[in-house]
mmCIF file of C-alpha atoms in Angstrom:
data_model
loop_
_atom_site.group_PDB
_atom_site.id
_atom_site.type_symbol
_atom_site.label_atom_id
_atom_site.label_comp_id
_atom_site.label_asym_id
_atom_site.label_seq_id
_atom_site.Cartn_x
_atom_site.Cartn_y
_atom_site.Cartn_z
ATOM 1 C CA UNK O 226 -22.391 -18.845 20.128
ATOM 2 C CA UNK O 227 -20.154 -16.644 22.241
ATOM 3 C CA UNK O 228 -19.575 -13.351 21.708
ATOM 4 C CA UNK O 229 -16.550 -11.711 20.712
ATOM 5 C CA UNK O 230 -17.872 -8.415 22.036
ATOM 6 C CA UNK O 231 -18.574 -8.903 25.363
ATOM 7 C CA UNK O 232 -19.319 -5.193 27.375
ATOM 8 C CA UNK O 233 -20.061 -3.787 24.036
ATOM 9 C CA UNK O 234 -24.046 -5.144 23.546
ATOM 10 C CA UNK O 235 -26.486 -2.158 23.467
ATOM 11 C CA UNK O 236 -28.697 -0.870 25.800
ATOM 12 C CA UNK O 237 -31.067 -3.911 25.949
ATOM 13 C CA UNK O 238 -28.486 -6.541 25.786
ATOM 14 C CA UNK O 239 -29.267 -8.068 22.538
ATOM 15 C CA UNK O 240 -25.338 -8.328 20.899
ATOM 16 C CA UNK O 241 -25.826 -5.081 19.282
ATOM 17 C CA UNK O 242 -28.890 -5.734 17.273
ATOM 18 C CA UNK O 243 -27.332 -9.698 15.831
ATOM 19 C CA UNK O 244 -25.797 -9.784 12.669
ATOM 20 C CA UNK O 245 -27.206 -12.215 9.838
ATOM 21 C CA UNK O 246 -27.524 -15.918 11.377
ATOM 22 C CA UNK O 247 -27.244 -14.418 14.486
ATOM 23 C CA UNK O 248 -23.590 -13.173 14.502
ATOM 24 C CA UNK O 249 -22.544 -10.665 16.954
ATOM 25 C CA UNK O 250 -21.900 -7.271 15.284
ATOM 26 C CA UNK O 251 -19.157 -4.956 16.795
ATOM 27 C CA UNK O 252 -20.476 -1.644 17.801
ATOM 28 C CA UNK O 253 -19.364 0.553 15.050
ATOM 29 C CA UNK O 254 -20.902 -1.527 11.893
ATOM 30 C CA UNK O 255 -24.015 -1.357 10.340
ATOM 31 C CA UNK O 256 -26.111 -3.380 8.041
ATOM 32 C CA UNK O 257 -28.162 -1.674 5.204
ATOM 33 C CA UNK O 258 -30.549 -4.006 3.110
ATOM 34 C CA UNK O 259 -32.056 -3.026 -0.248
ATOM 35 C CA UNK O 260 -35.956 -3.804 0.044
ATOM 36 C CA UNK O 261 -36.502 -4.898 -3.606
ATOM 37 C CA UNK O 262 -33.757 -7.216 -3.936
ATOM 38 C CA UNK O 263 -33.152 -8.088 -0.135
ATOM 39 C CA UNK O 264 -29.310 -7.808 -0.519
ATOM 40 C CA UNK O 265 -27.748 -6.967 2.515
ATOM 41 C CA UNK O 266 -24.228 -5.494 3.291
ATOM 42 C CA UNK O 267 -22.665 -4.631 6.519
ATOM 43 C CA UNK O 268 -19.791 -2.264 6.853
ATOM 44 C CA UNK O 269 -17.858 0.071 9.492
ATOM 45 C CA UNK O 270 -18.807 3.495 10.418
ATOM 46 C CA UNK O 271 -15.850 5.897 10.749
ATOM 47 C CA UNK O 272 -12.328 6.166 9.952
ATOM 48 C CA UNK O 273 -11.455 3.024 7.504
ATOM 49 C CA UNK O 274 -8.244 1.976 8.504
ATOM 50 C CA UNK O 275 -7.777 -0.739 5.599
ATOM 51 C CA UNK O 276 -8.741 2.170 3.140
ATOM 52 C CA UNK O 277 -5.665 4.209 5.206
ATOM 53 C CA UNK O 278 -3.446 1.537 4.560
ATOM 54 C CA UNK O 279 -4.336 -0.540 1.243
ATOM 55 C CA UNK O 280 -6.167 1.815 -0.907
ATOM 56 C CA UNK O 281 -7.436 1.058 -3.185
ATOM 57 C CA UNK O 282 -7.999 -2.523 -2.259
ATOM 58 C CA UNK O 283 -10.905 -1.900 0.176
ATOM 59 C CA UNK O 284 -13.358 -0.722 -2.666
ATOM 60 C CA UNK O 285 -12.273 -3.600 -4.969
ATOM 61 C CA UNK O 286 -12.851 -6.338 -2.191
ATOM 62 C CA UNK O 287 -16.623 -4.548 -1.537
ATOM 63 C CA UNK O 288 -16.845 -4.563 -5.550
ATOM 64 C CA UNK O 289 -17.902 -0.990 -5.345
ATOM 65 C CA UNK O 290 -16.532 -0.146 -8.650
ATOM 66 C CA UNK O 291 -17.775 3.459 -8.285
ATOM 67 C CA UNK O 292 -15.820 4.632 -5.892
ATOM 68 C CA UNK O 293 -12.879 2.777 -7.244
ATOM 69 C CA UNK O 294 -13.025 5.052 -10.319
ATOM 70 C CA UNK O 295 -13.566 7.829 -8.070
ATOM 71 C CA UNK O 296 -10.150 7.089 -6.548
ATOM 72 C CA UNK O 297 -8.573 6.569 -9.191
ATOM 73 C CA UNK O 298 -9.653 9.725 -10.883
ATOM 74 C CA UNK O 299 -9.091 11.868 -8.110
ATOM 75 C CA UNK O 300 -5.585 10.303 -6.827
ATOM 76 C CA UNK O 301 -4.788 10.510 -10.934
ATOM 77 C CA UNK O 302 -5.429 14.576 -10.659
ATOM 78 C CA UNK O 303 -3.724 14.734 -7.573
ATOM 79 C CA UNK O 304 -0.335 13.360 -8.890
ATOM 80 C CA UNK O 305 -1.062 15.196 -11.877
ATOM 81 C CA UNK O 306 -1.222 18.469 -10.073
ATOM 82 C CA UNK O 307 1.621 17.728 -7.955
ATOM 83 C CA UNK O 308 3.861 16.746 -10.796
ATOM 84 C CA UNK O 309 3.216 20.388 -12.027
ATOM 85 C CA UNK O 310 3.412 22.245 -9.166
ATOM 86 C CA UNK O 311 6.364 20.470 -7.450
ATOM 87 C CA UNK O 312 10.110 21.080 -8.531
ATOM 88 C CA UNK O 313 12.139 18.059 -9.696
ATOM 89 C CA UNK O 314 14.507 18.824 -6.939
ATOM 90 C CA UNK O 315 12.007 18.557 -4.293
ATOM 91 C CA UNK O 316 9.583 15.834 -5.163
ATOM 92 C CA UNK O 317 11.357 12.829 -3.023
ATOM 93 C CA UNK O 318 10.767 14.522 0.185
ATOM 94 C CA UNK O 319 7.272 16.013 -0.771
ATOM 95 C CA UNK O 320 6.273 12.742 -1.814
ATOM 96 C CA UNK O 321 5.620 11.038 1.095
ATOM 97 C CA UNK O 322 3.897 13.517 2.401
ATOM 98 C CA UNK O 323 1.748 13.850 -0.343
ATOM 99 C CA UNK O 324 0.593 9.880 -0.099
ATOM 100 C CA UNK O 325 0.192 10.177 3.545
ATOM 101 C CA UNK O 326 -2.617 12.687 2.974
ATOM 102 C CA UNK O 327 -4.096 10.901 0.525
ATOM 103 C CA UNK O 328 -4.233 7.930 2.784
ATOM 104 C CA UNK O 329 -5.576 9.901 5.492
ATOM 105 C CA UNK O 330 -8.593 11.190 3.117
ATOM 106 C CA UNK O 331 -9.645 7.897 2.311
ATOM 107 C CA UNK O 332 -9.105 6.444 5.140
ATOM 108 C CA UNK O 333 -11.132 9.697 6.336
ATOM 109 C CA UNK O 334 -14.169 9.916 3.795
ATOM 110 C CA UNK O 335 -14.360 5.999 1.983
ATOM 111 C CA UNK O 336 -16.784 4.601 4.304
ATOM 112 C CA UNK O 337 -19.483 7.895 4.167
ATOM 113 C CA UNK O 338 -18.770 7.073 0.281
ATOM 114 C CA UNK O 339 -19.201 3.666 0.306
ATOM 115 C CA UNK O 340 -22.745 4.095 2.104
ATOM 116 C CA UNK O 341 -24.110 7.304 0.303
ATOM 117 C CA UNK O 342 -23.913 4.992 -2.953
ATOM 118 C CA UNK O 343 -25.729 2.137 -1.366
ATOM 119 C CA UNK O 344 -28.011 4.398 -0.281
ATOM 120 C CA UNK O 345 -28.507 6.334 -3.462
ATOM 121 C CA UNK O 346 -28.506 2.361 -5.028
ATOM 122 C CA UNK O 347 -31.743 1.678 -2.721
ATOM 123 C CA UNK O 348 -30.257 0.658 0.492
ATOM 124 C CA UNK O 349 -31.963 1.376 3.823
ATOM 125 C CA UNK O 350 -31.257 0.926 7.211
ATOM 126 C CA UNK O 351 -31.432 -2.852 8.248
ATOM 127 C CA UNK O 352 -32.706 -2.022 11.881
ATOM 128 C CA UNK O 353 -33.166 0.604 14.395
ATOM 129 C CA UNK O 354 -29.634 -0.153 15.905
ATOM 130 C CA UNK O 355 -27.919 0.893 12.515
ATOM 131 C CA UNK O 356 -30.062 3.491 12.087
ATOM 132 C CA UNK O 357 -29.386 5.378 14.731
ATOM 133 C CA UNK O 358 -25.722 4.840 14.371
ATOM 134 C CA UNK O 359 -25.773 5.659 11.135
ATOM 135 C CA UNK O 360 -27.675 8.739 11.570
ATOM 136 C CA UNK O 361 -25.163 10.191 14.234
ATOM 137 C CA UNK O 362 -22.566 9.251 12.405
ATOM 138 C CA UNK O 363 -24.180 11.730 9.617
ATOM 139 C CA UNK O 364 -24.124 9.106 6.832
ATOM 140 C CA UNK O 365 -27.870 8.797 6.946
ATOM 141 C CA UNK O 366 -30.700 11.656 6.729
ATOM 142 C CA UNK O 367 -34.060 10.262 7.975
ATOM 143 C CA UNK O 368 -36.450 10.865 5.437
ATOM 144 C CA UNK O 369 -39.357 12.948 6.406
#
C-alpha cells in the first residue's frame, strides 16, 4: 500500500509505527489498546479541530458518552452564567464571542479528555511510537 504520509515516517522508517492491518498512521495519532478486552482506538494528539468546529459531534461519533455529558453540563453552566451576568441589551454582540471561546476550549482540551478516560477505562499505550508521543504531549504519565 502507498503511503499517504510520505516524509513523515519516524526515525527508523517504519510508516510511523503501522496502524491496524498495516495502515499508515499520520504523525500526530496514537493508538491505545485495553489489555483485557484488546479493544483498540486511535485518535489525534493536540488541538481537535472537528471538536472546534462541530462540538459536540466529535464525542458522539467516538461514543464517549462521558465527555458528552461533560459538555453538555459545562456549556449548560456557561450559558447559564452568561444569561445572568450579561445585559439584554448586550447579549447579540457578546454572543459570539462567548461560543468562539467555547469552541476554542474544546477544540483546546477534548482530545487530553478523550484519552485520560480511556486511560482511566484501562487503556495503555499500543506501542512505543504512541507512547512517546503521548507522553510529550502530557496526556500520558509513565507509570513507575
Amino acid at each position: 500500500m502507498q503511503d499517504p504520509f510520505k516524509g513523515f515516517n519516524d526515525d527508523d522508517g517504519n510508516n510511523n509505527g503501522n496502524g491496524p492491518q498495516g495502515l499508515p498512521l499520520p504523525p500526530n495519532y496514537a493508538t491505545v489498546v485495553n489489555p483485557k478486552t484488546g479493544n483498540m482506538r486511535i485518535a489525534k494528539v493536540g488541538f481537535s479541530w472537528t471538536m472546534f468546529l462541530f462540538h459536540p459531534f466529535p464525542s458522539i461519533f467516538r461514543a464517549d458518552w462521558y465527555n458528552l455529558l461533560c459538555i453538555i453540563g459545562v456549556e449548560l453552566g456557561l450559558q447559564m452564567l452568561f444569561f445572568l451576568l450579561v445585559p439584554l441589551n448586550d447579549r447579540a454582540a457578546a454572543s459570539s464571542v462567548v461560543e468562539l471561546g467555547i469552541a476554542v476550549l474544546w477544540g483546546a482540551i477534548y482530545n487530553l479528555m478523550y484519552y485520560r478516560h480511556l486511560f482511566t477505562r484501562g487503556f495503555v499505550p499500543a506501542d512505543e511510537r504512541s507512547r512517546d508521543l503521548l507522553t510529550r504531549a502530557h496526556y500520558w504519565k509513565p507509570q513507575d
